[in-house]
Short mmCIF file of C-alpha atoms in Angstrom, two decimals:
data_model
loop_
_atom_site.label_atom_id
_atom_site.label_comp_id
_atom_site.label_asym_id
_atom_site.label_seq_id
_atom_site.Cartn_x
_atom_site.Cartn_y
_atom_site.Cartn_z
CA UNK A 1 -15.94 2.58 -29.95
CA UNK A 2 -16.29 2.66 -25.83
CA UNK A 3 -13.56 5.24 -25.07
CA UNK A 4 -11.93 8.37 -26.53
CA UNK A 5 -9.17 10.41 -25.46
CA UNK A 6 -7.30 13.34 -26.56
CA UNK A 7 -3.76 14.32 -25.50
CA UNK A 8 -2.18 17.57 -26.47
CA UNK A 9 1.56 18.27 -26.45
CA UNK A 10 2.09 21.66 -25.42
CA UNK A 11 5.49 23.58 -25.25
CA UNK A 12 5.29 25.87 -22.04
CA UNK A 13 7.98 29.00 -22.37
CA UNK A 14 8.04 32.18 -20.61
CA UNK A 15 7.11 34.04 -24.12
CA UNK A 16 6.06 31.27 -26.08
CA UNK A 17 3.04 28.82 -26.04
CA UNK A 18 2.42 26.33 -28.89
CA UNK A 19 0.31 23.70 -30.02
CA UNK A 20 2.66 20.75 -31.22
CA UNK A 21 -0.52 18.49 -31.82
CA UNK A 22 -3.26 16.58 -30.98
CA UNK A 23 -3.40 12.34 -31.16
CA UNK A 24 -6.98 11.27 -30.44
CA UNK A 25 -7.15 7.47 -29.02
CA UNK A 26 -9.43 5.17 -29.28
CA UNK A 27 -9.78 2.35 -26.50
CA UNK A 28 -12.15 0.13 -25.25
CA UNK A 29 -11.05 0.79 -21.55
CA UNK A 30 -12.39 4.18 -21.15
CA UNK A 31 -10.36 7.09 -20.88
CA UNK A 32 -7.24 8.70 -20.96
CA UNK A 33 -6.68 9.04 -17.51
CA UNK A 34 -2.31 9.46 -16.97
CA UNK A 35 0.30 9.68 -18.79
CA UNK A 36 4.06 10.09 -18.36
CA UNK A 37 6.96 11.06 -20.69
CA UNK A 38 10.10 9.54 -20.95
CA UNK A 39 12.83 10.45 -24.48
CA UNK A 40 10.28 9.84 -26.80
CA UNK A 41 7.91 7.41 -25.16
CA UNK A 42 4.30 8.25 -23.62
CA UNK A 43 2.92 6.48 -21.24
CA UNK A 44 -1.30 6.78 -21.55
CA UNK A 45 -2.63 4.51 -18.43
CA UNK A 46 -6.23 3.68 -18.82
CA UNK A 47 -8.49 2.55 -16.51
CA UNK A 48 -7.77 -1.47 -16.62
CA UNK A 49 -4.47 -1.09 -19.01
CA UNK A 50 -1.48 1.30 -20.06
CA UNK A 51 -0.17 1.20 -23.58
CA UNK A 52 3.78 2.56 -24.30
CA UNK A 53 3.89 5.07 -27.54
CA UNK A 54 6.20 6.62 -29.36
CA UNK A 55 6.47 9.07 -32.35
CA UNK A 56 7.64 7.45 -35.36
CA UNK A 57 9.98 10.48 -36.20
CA UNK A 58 11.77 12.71 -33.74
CA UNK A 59 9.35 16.03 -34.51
CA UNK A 60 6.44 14.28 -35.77
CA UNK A 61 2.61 14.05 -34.28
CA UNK A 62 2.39 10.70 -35.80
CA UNK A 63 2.27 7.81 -33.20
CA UNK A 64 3.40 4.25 -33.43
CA UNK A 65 1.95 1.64 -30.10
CA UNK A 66 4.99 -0.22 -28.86
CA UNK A 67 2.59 -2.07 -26.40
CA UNK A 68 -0.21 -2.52 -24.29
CA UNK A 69 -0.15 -3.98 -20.97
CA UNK A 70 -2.80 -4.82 -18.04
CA UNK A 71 -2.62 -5.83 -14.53
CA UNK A 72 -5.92 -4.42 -13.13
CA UNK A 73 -6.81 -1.18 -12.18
CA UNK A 74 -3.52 1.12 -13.22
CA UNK A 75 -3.10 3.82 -10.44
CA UNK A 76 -0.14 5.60 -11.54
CA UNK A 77 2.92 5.12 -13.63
CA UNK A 78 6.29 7.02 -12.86
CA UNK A 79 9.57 6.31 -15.07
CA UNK A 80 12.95 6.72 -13.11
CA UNK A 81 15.40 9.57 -13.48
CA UNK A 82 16.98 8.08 -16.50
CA UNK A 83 14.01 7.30 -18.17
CA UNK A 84 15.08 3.71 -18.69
CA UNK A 85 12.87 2.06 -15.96
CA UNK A 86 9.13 2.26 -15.50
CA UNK A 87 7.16 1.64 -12.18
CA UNK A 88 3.61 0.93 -12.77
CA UNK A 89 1.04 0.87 -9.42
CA UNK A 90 -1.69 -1.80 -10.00
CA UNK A 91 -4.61 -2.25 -8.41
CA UNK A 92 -4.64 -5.76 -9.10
CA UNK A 93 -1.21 -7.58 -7.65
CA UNK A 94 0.85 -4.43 -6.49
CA UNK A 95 3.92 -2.67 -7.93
CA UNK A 96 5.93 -3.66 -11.14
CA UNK A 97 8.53 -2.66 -12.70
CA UNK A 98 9.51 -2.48 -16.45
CA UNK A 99 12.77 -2.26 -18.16
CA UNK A 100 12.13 -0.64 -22.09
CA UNK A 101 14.42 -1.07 -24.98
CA UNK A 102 11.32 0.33 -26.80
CA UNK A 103 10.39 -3.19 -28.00
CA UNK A 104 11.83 -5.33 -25.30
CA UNK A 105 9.73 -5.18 -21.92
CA UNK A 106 11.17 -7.27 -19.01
CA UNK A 107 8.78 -7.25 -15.92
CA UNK A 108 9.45 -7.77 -12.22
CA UNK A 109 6.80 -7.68 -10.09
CA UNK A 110 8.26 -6.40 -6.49
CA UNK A 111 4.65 -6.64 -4.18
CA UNK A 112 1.91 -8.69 -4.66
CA UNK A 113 -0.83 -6.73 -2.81
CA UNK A 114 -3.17 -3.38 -4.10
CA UNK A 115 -0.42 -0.72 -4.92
CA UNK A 116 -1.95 2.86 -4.51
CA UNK A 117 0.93 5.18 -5.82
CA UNK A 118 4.53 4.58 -6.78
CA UNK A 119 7.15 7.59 -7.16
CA UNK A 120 10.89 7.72 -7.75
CA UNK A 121 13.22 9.66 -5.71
CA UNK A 122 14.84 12.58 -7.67
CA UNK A 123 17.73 10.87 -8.36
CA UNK A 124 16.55 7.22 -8.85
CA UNK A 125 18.14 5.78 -6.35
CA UNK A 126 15.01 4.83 -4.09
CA UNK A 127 11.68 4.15 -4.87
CA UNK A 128 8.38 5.10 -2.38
CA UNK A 129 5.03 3.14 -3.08
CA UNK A 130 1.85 3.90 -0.85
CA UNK A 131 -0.14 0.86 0.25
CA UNK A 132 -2.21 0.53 3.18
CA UNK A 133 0.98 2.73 4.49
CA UNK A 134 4.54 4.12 2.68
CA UNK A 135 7.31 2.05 1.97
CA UNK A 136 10.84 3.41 0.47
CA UNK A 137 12.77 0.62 -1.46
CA UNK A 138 15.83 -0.26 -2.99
CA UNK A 139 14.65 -0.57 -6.79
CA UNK A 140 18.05 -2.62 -7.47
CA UNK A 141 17.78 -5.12 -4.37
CA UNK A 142 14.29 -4.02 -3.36
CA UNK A 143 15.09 -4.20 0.30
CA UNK A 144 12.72 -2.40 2.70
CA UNK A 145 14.94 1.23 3.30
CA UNK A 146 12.21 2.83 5.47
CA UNK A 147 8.41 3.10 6.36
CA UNK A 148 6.73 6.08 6.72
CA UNK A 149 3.27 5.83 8.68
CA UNK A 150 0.70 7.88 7.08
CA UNK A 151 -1.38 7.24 3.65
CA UNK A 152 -1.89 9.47 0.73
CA UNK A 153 0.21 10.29 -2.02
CA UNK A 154 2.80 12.05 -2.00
CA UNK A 155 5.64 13.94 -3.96
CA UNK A 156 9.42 14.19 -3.29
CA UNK A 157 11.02 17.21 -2.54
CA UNK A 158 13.75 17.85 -4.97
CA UNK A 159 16.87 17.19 -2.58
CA UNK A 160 15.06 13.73 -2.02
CA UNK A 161 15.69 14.58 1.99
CA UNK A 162 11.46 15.14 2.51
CA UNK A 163 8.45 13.80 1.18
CA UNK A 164 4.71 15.79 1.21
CA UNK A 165 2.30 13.51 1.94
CA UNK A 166 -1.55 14.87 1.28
CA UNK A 167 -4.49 13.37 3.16
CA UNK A 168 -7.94 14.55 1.96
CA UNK A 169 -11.04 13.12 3.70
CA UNK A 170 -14.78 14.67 4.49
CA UNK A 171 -12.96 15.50 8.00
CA UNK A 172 -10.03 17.58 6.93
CA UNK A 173 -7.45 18.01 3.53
CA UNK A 174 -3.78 18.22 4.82
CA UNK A 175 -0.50 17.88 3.92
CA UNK A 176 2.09 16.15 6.02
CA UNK A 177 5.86 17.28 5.40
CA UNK A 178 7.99 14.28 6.93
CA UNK A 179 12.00 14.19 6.80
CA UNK A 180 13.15 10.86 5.39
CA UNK A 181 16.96 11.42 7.34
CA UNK A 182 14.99 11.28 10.98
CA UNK A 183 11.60 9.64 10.03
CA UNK A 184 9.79 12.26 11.66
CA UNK A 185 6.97 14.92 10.59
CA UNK A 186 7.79 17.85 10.65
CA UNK A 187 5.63 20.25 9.55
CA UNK A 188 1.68 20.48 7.95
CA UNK A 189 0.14 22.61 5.37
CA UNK A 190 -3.53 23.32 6.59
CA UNK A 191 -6.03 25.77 4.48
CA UNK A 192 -7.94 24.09 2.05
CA UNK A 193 -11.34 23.48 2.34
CA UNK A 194 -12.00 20.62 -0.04
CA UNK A 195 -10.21 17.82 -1.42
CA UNK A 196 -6.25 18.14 -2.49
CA UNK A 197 -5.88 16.30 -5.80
CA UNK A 198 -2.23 17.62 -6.09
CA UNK A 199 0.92 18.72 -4.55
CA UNK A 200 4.20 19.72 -6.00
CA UNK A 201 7.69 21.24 -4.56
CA UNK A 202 9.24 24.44 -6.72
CA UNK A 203 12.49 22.91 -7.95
CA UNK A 204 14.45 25.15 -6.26
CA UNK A 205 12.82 23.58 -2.96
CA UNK A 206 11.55 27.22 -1.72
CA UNK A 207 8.15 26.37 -1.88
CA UNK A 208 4.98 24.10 -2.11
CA UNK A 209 2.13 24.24 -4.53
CA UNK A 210 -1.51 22.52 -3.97
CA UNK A 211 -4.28 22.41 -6.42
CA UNK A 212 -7.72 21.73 -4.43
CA UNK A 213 -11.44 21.38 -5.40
CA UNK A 214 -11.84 24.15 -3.55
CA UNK A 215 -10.98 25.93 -6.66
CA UNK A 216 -7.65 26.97 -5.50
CA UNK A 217 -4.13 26.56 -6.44
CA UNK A 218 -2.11 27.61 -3.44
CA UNK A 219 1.33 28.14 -2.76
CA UNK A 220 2.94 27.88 0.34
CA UNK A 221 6.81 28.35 2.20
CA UNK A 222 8.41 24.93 2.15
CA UNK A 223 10.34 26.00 5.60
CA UNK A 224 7.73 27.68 7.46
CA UNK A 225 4.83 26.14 5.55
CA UNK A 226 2.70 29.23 6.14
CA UNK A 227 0.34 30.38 2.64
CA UNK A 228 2.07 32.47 0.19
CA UNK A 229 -0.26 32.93 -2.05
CA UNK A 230 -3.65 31.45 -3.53
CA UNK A 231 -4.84 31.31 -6.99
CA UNK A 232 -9.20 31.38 -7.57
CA UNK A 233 -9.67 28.92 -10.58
CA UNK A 234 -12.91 28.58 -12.61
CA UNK A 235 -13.03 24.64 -11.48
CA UNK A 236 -11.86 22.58 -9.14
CA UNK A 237 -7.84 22.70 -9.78
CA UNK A 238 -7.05 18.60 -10.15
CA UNK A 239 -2.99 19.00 -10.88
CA UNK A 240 -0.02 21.55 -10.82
CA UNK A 241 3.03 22.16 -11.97
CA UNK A 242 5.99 24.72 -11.09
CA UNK A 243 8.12 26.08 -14.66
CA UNK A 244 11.77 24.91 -14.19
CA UNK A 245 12.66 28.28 -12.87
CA UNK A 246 10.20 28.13 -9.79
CA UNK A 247 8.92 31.36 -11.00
CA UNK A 248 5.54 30.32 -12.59
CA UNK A 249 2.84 27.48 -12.21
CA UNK A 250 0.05 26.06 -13.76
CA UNK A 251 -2.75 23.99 -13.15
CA UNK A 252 -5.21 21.64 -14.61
CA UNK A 253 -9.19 22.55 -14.14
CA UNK A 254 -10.54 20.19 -16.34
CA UNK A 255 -11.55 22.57 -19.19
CA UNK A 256 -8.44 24.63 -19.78
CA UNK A 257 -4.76 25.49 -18.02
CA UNK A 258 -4.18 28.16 -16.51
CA UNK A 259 -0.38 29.79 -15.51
CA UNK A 260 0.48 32.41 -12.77
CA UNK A 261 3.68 33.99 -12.07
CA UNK A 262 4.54 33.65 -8.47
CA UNK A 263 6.01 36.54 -7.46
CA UNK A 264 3.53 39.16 -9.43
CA UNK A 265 0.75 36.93 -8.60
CA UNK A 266 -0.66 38.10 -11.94
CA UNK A 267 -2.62 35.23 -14.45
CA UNK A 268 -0.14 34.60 -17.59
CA UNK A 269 -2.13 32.65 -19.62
CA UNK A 270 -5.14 30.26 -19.98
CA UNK A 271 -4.67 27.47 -22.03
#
């Protein structure tokens, strides 16, 4: 054995936190790394492979592998809105895309040169993948809709209408707010100190969260883009997440979770 990994499905609810399980896998790629949900499908991407699971029941913690794929390095995986089609970024011959009946994988490979980062509009109906700049595409024709000229990753806001870009470097950590109608920045999110591993938009679009190694999870206005708000974590805060309400978010430090509620600004829970 080269690799373990542990993943742990967790039900987040304003009152109630639980424990659904834990499935411990063993690879000889390394470690767990990403992973996406889609229905009943996980997606764990490993550092030279990604393998599609599924529970064998509706409410079980048994797991079944569908498959297990490779095409280099595997960035990041995002499914689209319907959960129907996955994008997969490779570091080995660019951006592909898979169609799952659960057993059936067709594969269409759509770039042919080191993709970074690939992420799905809100609605599915575009698809943005970073290379050595960003590129919005037509995942039916996969006609060139736009470029954007910066590179980092990035997230959608939830209209679709802007996308946060984040830039860290040993110069400066920013985040660049450009509007996809005009193709023009318009704003910047300035005030961390160290690397941003992660941004995220509230879904009701009111607001921006970054999680830093400057052990900080921030939040910010998504109009003004002035701070809001900033969370001390233990460790550096690698991920965050907003609850479907925009009213709380959590974030990732490595060792545990930890959940806030925005407007209190009091610490919820620690996972």
């Amino acid at each position: 054995m080269t690799g373990l990994g542990a993943i742990f499905l967790i039900s987040l609810d304003t009152s109630i936190l639980k424990h659904h399980g834990c499935m411990y896998l063993q690879s000889g790629h390394g470690k767990v790394n990403k992973m996406k949900f889609s229905r009943l499908i996980i997606i764990f991407s490993l550092s030279l492979s990604f393998l599609l699971i599924k529970p064998t029941q509706a409410q079980t913690t048994s797991f079944e592998q569908v498959s297990q794929l490779g095409r280099g390095v595997i960035n990041n995986v995002d499914w689209n809105t319907n959960g129907d089609i996955l994008a997969v970024a490779s570091g080995l011959d660019g951006l592909w895309l898979y169609t799952s009946q659960f057993d059936d994988i067709i594969v269409s490979q759509v770039h042919q040169i080191e993709a970074l980062f690939v992420q799905w509009s809100p609605i599915g109906d575009k698809l943005a993948v970073l290379t050595d700049k960003i590129e919005i595409l037509n995942p039916v024709t996969f006609e060139l809709i736009q470029t954007i000229q910066d590179q980092g990753k990035f997230e959608w806001s939830p209209d679709g209408t802007k996308l946060a870009v984040y830039i860290s470097s040993d110069i400066q950590s920013i985040v660049h707010v450009w509007d996809l109608t005009t193709n023009e920045l318009i704003g910047e999110i300035i005030g961390h100190s160290s690397s941003i591993n992660s941004v995220k938009w509230s879904p009701d679009g009111s607001k921006v969260a970054t999680a830093s190694d400057d052990d900080t999870v921030k939040i910010w206005d998504s109009v003004t883009y002035q701070e809001l708000n900033s969370f001390p974590t233990v460790l550096n805060a690698v991920a965050v997440a907003w609850s479907p309400d925009s009213t709380q978010v959590a974030a990732n430090t490595g060792n545990s979770i930890t959940i806030w509620d925005i407007d209190t600004g009091f610490m919820i829970s620690i996972l």
